[in-house]
Amino acid sequence: MSTPAVEWELSGFGDEIDDDPKIQIAVMQALGANHIEVRSAWGTNIVDLDDAQLRELKSLLDAAAMKVSAVASPIGKVDVSLPVEHEVERLRRAVNAAKVLESRYIRIFSFYYGEDVAVESIRDAVIERMRALADVAEESGVVLLHENEKDIYGDVPERVLDIIESVASPALKVAWDAANFVQVGVKPFDDAYAKLRPHLEYLQVKDALFSNATVVPAGEGDGDVLRTVEALKADGYTGFASLEPHLAGAHGLGGFSGPTAFGIAARAFAKVLNEAGVETK
């Protein structure tokens, strides 16, 4: 008897392709995806789109039978010294966007801090803010996905786990980003997988090199992408895999690849999935 094929939902950051959501959708569909991750549209961040723009975006997605895997918000990509309410209010805007776009997931971060600030000194402030964000998510029926971005409190596995366990909310889960771990000197699979797998809800797909922190296509760096995919398959993971290539550049609120480089990234990941025996839909 043959083993049933394991299927994951393929998605990707549309604004890595183009500012125009029509082009974002067309490229994602050409790659065989039925989902897209929305970080910005028409050059405007998701939390700054007004209701009319959100409705227009939803109409474009509906016309293409395209769904939204997650709202890739910038929540938590601010200094921890800002008041708790600052990001709570912005999260409410992200929640509104998620509701309009019919997505249950919102990507967030766990706060920057000054160069002369000891990371241990901000722990309580971070936990307070993450708990406040989780409270909003619980009330709203959405799930927050914490991304292990470099230079935030939750950049290494131990602190990611600290956040998740301390907040202890069903509305706060882990978005796994191997490239970001590599860029802070962490071996993703060896150092992080066992710790974070119980909370891993979403896979962001990019890879990087230890030697110079350069982002490269999945499977071509030091991010243990194949080992991670194989382990997730063995663990029964059936969620989203969202391409975030960052192949043409990165900046504070995201990155860019362009259609051609995005296609290169998609083909590289498809090669990894094929080797691991995972299909996408």
Short mmCIF file of C-alpha atoms in Angstrom, two decimals:
data_model
loop_
_atom_site.label_atom_id
_atom_site.label_comp_id
_atom_site.label_asym_id
_atom_site.label_seq_id
_atom_site.Cartn_x
_atom_site.Cartn_y
_atom_site.Cartn_z
CA MET A 1 0.00 0.00 0.00
CA SER A 2 1.45 3.38 -0.99
CA THR A 3 1.83 6.12 1.61
CA PRO A 4 -0.66 8.97 1.07
CA ALA A 5 1.00 12.17 -0.12
CA VAL A 6 1.41 14.81 2.55
CA GLU A 7 0.03 18.17 1.40
CA TRP A 8 0.82 21.63 2.71
CA GLU A 9 -0.78 24.92 1.73
CA LEU A 10 1.62 27.03 -0.35
CA SER A 11 1.53 30.78 0.18
CA GLY A 12 3.88 33.73 -0.14
CA PHE A 13 4.40 37.39 0.68
CA GLY A 14 2.70 39.11 -2.23
CA ASP A 15 4.51 42.41 -1.84
CA GLU A 16 7.84 40.64 -2.42
CA ILE A 17 6.61 40.26 -6.01
CA ASP A 18 5.16 43.70 -6.78
CA ASP A 19 3.26 46.57 -5.16
CA ASP A 20 0.24 45.83 -7.36
CA PRO A 21 -1.95 43.12 -5.81
CA LYS A 22 -3.14 42.04 -9.27
CA ILE A 23 0.44 41.11 -10.16
CA GLN A 24 0.96 39.54 -6.74
CA ILE A 25 -2.06 37.30 -7.27
CA ALA A 26 -1.13 36.39 -10.86
CA VAL A 27 2.39 35.32 -9.92
CA MET A 28 1.27 33.31 -6.88
CA GLN A 29 -1.30 31.50 -9.00
CA ALA A 30 1.30 30.81 -11.68
CA LEU A 31 3.33 29.09 -8.96
CA GLY A 32 0.36 26.90 -8.10
CA ALA A 33 -0.66 28.64 -4.89
CA ASN A 34 -4.22 29.23 -3.75
CA HIS A 35 -3.18 31.50 -0.88
CA ILE A 36 -1.24 34.71 -0.43
CA GLU A 37 0.23 36.42 2.63
CA VAL A 38 -0.61 40.13 2.77
CA ARG A 39 1.96 42.55 4.16
CA SER A 40 1.17 45.50 1.92
CA ALA A 41 -0.80 46.41 -1.19
CA TRP A 42 -0.33 49.36 -3.55
CA GLY A 43 2.77 50.20 -1.51
CA THR A 44 0.78 50.68 1.71
CA ASN A 45 1.27 48.54 4.80
CA ILE A 46 -1.64 46.33 5.82
CA VAL A 47 -2.32 48.29 9.03
CA ASP A 48 -2.55 51.53 7.04
CA LEU A 49 -5.00 50.37 4.37
CA ASP A 50 -8.40 51.99 4.84
CA ASP A 51 -11.65 50.06 4.71
CA ALA A 52 -12.27 50.91 1.06
CA GLN A 53 -8.82 49.61 0.09
CA LEU A 54 -9.34 46.45 2.13
CA ARG A 55 -12.66 45.84 0.39
CA GLU A 56 -11.05 46.40 -3.02
CA LEU A 57 -8.28 43.97 -2.15
CA LYS A 58 -10.82 41.39 -1.00
CA SER A 59 -12.71 41.80 -4.28
CA LEU A 60 -9.54 41.17 -6.29
CA LEU A 61 -8.78 38.07 -4.22
CA ASP A 62 -12.33 36.77 -4.52
CA ALA A 63 -12.34 37.28 -8.29
CA ALA A 64 -9.23 35.11 -8.51
CA ALA A 65 -10.52 32.54 -5.98
CA MET A 66 -7.48 33.40 -3.86
CA LYS A 67 -7.44 33.21 -0.06
CA VAL A 68 -5.25 34.91 2.53
CA SER A 69 -3.00 32.67 4.63
CA ALA A 70 -1.99 35.43 7.05
CA VAL A 71 -1.88 39.15 7.60
CA ALA A 72 1.83 39.97 7.90
CA SER A 73 1.55 42.90 10.26
CA PRO A 74 4.42 45.05 11.63
CA ILE A 75 3.01 44.81 15.16
CA GLY A 76 5.85 44.59 17.68
CA LYS A 77 8.45 46.03 15.30
CA VAL A 78 8.73 49.11 17.49
CA ASP A 79 10.79 50.00 20.52
CA VAL A 80 9.61 48.40 23.73
CA SER A 81 9.67 51.81 25.44
CA LEU A 82 6.47 52.83 23.64
CA PRO A 83 3.27 52.53 25.70
CA VAL A 84 1.42 49.20 25.69
CA GLU A 85 -1.56 50.84 24.02
CA HIS A 86 0.49 51.87 20.99
CA GLU A 87 0.68 48.37 19.53
CA VAL A 88 -2.66 47.27 20.95
CA GLU A 89 -4.37 49.93 18.85
CA ARG A 90 -2.38 49.00 15.76
CA LEU A 91 -3.24 45.35 16.34
CA ARG A 92 -6.92 46.24 16.28
CA ARG A 93 -6.35 47.62 12.78
CA ALA A 94 -4.60 44.40 11.80
CA VAL A 95 -7.50 42.40 13.25
CA ASN A 96 -9.93 44.43 11.17
CA ALA A 97 -7.86 43.67 8.07
CA ALA A 98 -7.79 39.98 8.94
CA LYS A 99 -11.55 39.94 9.35
CA VAL A 100 -12.15 41.66 6.00
CA LEU A 101 -9.67 39.34 4.26
CA GLU A 102 -11.00 36.29 6.10
CA SER A 103 -7.71 35.17 7.63
CA ARG A 104 -7.29 33.81 11.15
CA TYR A 105 -3.54 34.45 11.37
CA ILE A 106 -1.68 37.71 12.10
CA ARG A 107 2.14 37.78 12.11
CA ILE A 108 3.71 39.86 14.93
CA PHE A 109 7.07 40.55 16.61
CA SER A 110 8.36 41.00 20.16
CA PHE A 111 9.82 44.50 20.20
CA TYR A 112 13.10 46.25 19.53
CA TYR A 113 15.27 47.76 22.25
CA GLY A 114 18.16 50.25 22.25
CA GLU A 115 21.75 49.28 21.53
CA ASP A 116 22.82 50.13 25.07
CA VAL A 117 19.93 48.24 26.66
CA ALA A 118 20.50 44.78 28.16
CA VAL A 119 18.00 42.34 26.67
CA GLU A 120 17.27 40.80 30.08
CA SER A 121 16.14 44.19 31.35
CA ILE A 122 13.20 44.39 28.93
CA ARG A 123 11.77 40.95 29.55
CA ASP A 124 8.91 42.00 31.82
CA ALA A 125 7.93 44.86 29.52
CA VAL A 126 7.90 42.50 26.52
CA ILE A 127 5.79 39.89 28.29
CA GLU A 128 3.33 42.58 29.42
CA ARG A 129 2.93 43.81 25.85
CA MET A 130 2.70 40.34 24.31
CA ARG A 131 0.03 39.37 26.85
CA ALA A 132 -1.96 42.51 25.99
CA LEU A 133 -1.74 41.63 22.29
CA ALA A 134 -2.80 38.04 22.99
CA ASP A 135 -5.81 39.33 24.94
CA VAL A 136 -6.95 41.27 21.86
CA ALA A 137 -6.43 38.20 19.69
CA GLU A 138 -8.43 35.98 22.03
CA GLU A 139 -11.31 38.47 22.08
CA SER A 140 -11.21 38.73 18.28
CA GLY A 141 -10.91 35.06 17.43
CA VAL A 142 -7.58 35.36 15.62
CA VAL A 143 -4.21 33.68 16.19
CA LEU A 144 -1.00 35.69 16.50
CA LEU A 145 2.13 34.22 14.94
CA HIS A 146 5.36 35.38 16.56
CA GLU A 147 8.20 35.66 14.05
CA ASN A 148 11.76 35.23 15.36
CA GLU A 149 13.08 38.43 13.77
CA LYS A 150 16.67 39.48 14.48
CA ASP A 151 17.20 42.35 16.94
CA ILE A 152 13.92 41.84 18.80
CA TYR A 153 13.51 40.21 22.22
CA GLY A 154 12.36 36.91 20.70
CA ASP A 155 15.24 36.42 18.28
CA VAL A 156 16.70 33.24 19.79
CA PRO A 157 14.84 30.00 20.64
CA GLU A 158 15.08 30.37 24.42
CA ARG A 159 13.44 33.78 24.42
CA VAL A 160 10.81 32.76 21.87
CA LEU A 161 9.87 29.89 24.17
CA ASP A 162 9.89 32.24 27.18
CA ILE A 163 7.34 34.47 25.45
CA ILE A 164 5.06 31.63 24.39
CA GLU A 165 5.12 29.86 27.76
CA SER A 166 4.85 33.02 29.84
CA VAL A 167 1.91 34.46 27.92
CA ALA A 168 0.38 30.97 27.71
CA SER A 169 -2.38 31.93 25.30
CA PRO A 170 -4.02 29.70 22.69
CA ALA A 171 -3.97 32.82 20.50
CA LEU A 172 -0.16 33.13 20.43
CA LYS A 173 1.85 30.64 18.36
CA VAL A 174 5.20 30.40 16.56
CA ALA A 175 5.97 31.35 12.98
CA TRP A 176 9.22 29.57 12.08
CA ASP A 177 11.81 31.52 10.08
CA ALA A 178 15.05 29.62 9.53
CA ALA A 179 16.92 32.50 7.88
CA ASN A 180 16.32 34.80 10.83
CA PHE A 181 17.71 32.17 13.20
CA VAL A 182 20.84 31.79 11.05
CA GLN A 183 21.33 35.56 11.07
CA VAL A 184 21.59 35.56 14.88
CA GLY A 185 23.96 32.58 14.98
CA VAL A 186 21.39 29.89 15.77
CA LYS A 187 21.42 26.47 14.09
CA PRO A 188 17.69 26.27 13.37
CA PHE A 189 17.08 22.55 13.53
CA ASP A 190 19.63 21.58 16.16
CA ASP A 191 19.08 24.54 18.49
CA ALA A 192 15.41 25.42 18.02
CA TYR A 193 13.22 22.73 16.52
CA ALA A 194 12.65 20.52 19.57
CA LYS A 195 12.04 23.55 21.80
CA LEU A 196 9.55 25.26 19.54
CA ARG A 197 7.85 22.47 17.61
CA PRO A 198 4.98 22.13 20.15
CA HIS A 199 4.06 25.76 19.39
CA LEU A 200 4.95 25.88 15.68
CA GLU A 201 1.89 26.90 13.71
CA TYR A 202 3.22 28.44 10.50
CA LEU A 203 6.28 28.05 8.27
CA GLN A 204 7.97 31.04 6.65
CA VAL A 205 10.30 29.97 3.88
CA LYS A 206 13.69 31.58 3.48
CA ASP A 207 17.27 30.48 4.08
CA ALA A 208 20.55 32.25 4.92
CA LEU A 209 24.30 31.76 5.23
CA PHE A 210 26.20 31.77 8.51
CA SER A 211 29.26 33.23 6.78
CA ASN A 212 27.78 36.61 5.91
CA ALA A 213 24.05 36.46 6.87
CA THR A 214 23.05 36.69 3.21
CA VAL A 215 19.54 35.42 2.44
CA VAL A 216 19.48 32.65 -0.18
CA PRO A 217 16.82 30.35 -1.70
CA ALA A 218 15.51 27.58 0.55
CA GLY A 219 17.89 24.63 0.76
CA GLU A 220 20.91 26.63 -0.40
CA GLY A 221 21.94 28.00 2.99
CA ASP A 222 22.55 26.93 6.57
CA GLY A 223 18.93 27.00 7.70
CA ASP A 224 18.41 23.22 7.81
CA VAL A 225 15.36 23.66 5.61
CA LEU A 226 15.26 20.07 4.32
CA ARG A 227 15.74 18.57 7.80
CA THR A 228 13.03 20.84 9.16
CA VAL A 229 10.59 19.97 6.37
CA GLU A 230 11.27 16.27 6.84
CA ALA A 231 10.71 16.56 10.60
CA LEU A 232 7.52 18.57 10.16
CA LYS A 233 6.23 15.98 7.73
CA ALA A 234 7.03 13.20 10.22
CA ASP A 235 5.29 15.20 12.97
CA GLY A 236 2.12 15.48 10.92
CA TYR A 237 2.34 19.18 10.04
CA THR A 238 -0.24 20.12 7.38
CA GLY A 239 -0.29 23.90 7.60
CA PHE A 240 1.01 26.79 5.51
CA ALA A 241 4.44 27.22 3.96
CA SER A 242 4.80 30.88 3.02
CA LEU A 243 7.57 32.06 0.70
CA GLU A 244 9.38 35.17 1.94
CA PRO A 245 12.47 35.16 -0.29
CA HIS A 246 14.10 38.57 0.44
CA LEU A 247 16.36 37.92 -2.56
CA ALA A 248 16.61 41.47 -3.89
CA GLY A 249 16.80 43.34 -0.61
CA ALA A 250 15.42 43.81 2.88
CA HIS A 251 14.37 46.78 4.98
CA GLY A 252 12.79 47.51 8.32
CA LEU A 253 9.26 46.47 7.39
CA GLY A 254 10.02 43.63 5.00
CA GLY A 255 11.87 42.74 1.84
CA PHE A 256 11.59 42.49 -1.93
CA SER A 257 12.42 39.92 -4.58
CA GLY A 258 10.54 40.76 -7.77
CA PRO A 259 8.69 38.21 -9.92
CA THR A 260 11.80 36.52 -11.37
CA ALA A 261 13.66 36.05 -8.09
CA PHE A 262 10.42 35.03 -6.39
CA GLY A 263 10.07 32.28 -8.98
CA ILE A 264 13.64 31.15 -8.32
CA ALA A 265 12.82 30.94 -4.61
CA ALA A 266 9.64 28.98 -5.30
CA ARG A 267 11.45 26.46 -7.48
CA ALA A 268 14.19 26.01 -4.88
CA PHE A 269 11.59 25.28 -2.19
CA ALA A 270 9.72 22.93 -4.54
CA LYS A 271 12.95 20.95 -4.89
CA VAL A 272 13.20 20.67 -1.08
CA LEU A 273 9.57 19.59 -0.80
CA ASN A 274 10.00 17.00 -3.54
CA GLU A 275 13.02 15.51 -1.77
CA ALA A 276 11.06 15.36 1.49
CA GLY A 277 7.96 13.90 -0.13
CA VAL A 278 5.66 16.85 0.53
CA GLU A 279 3.23 18.24 -2.01
CA THR A 280 1.54 21.65 -2.01
CA LYS A 281 -1.97 22.72 -2.85
#
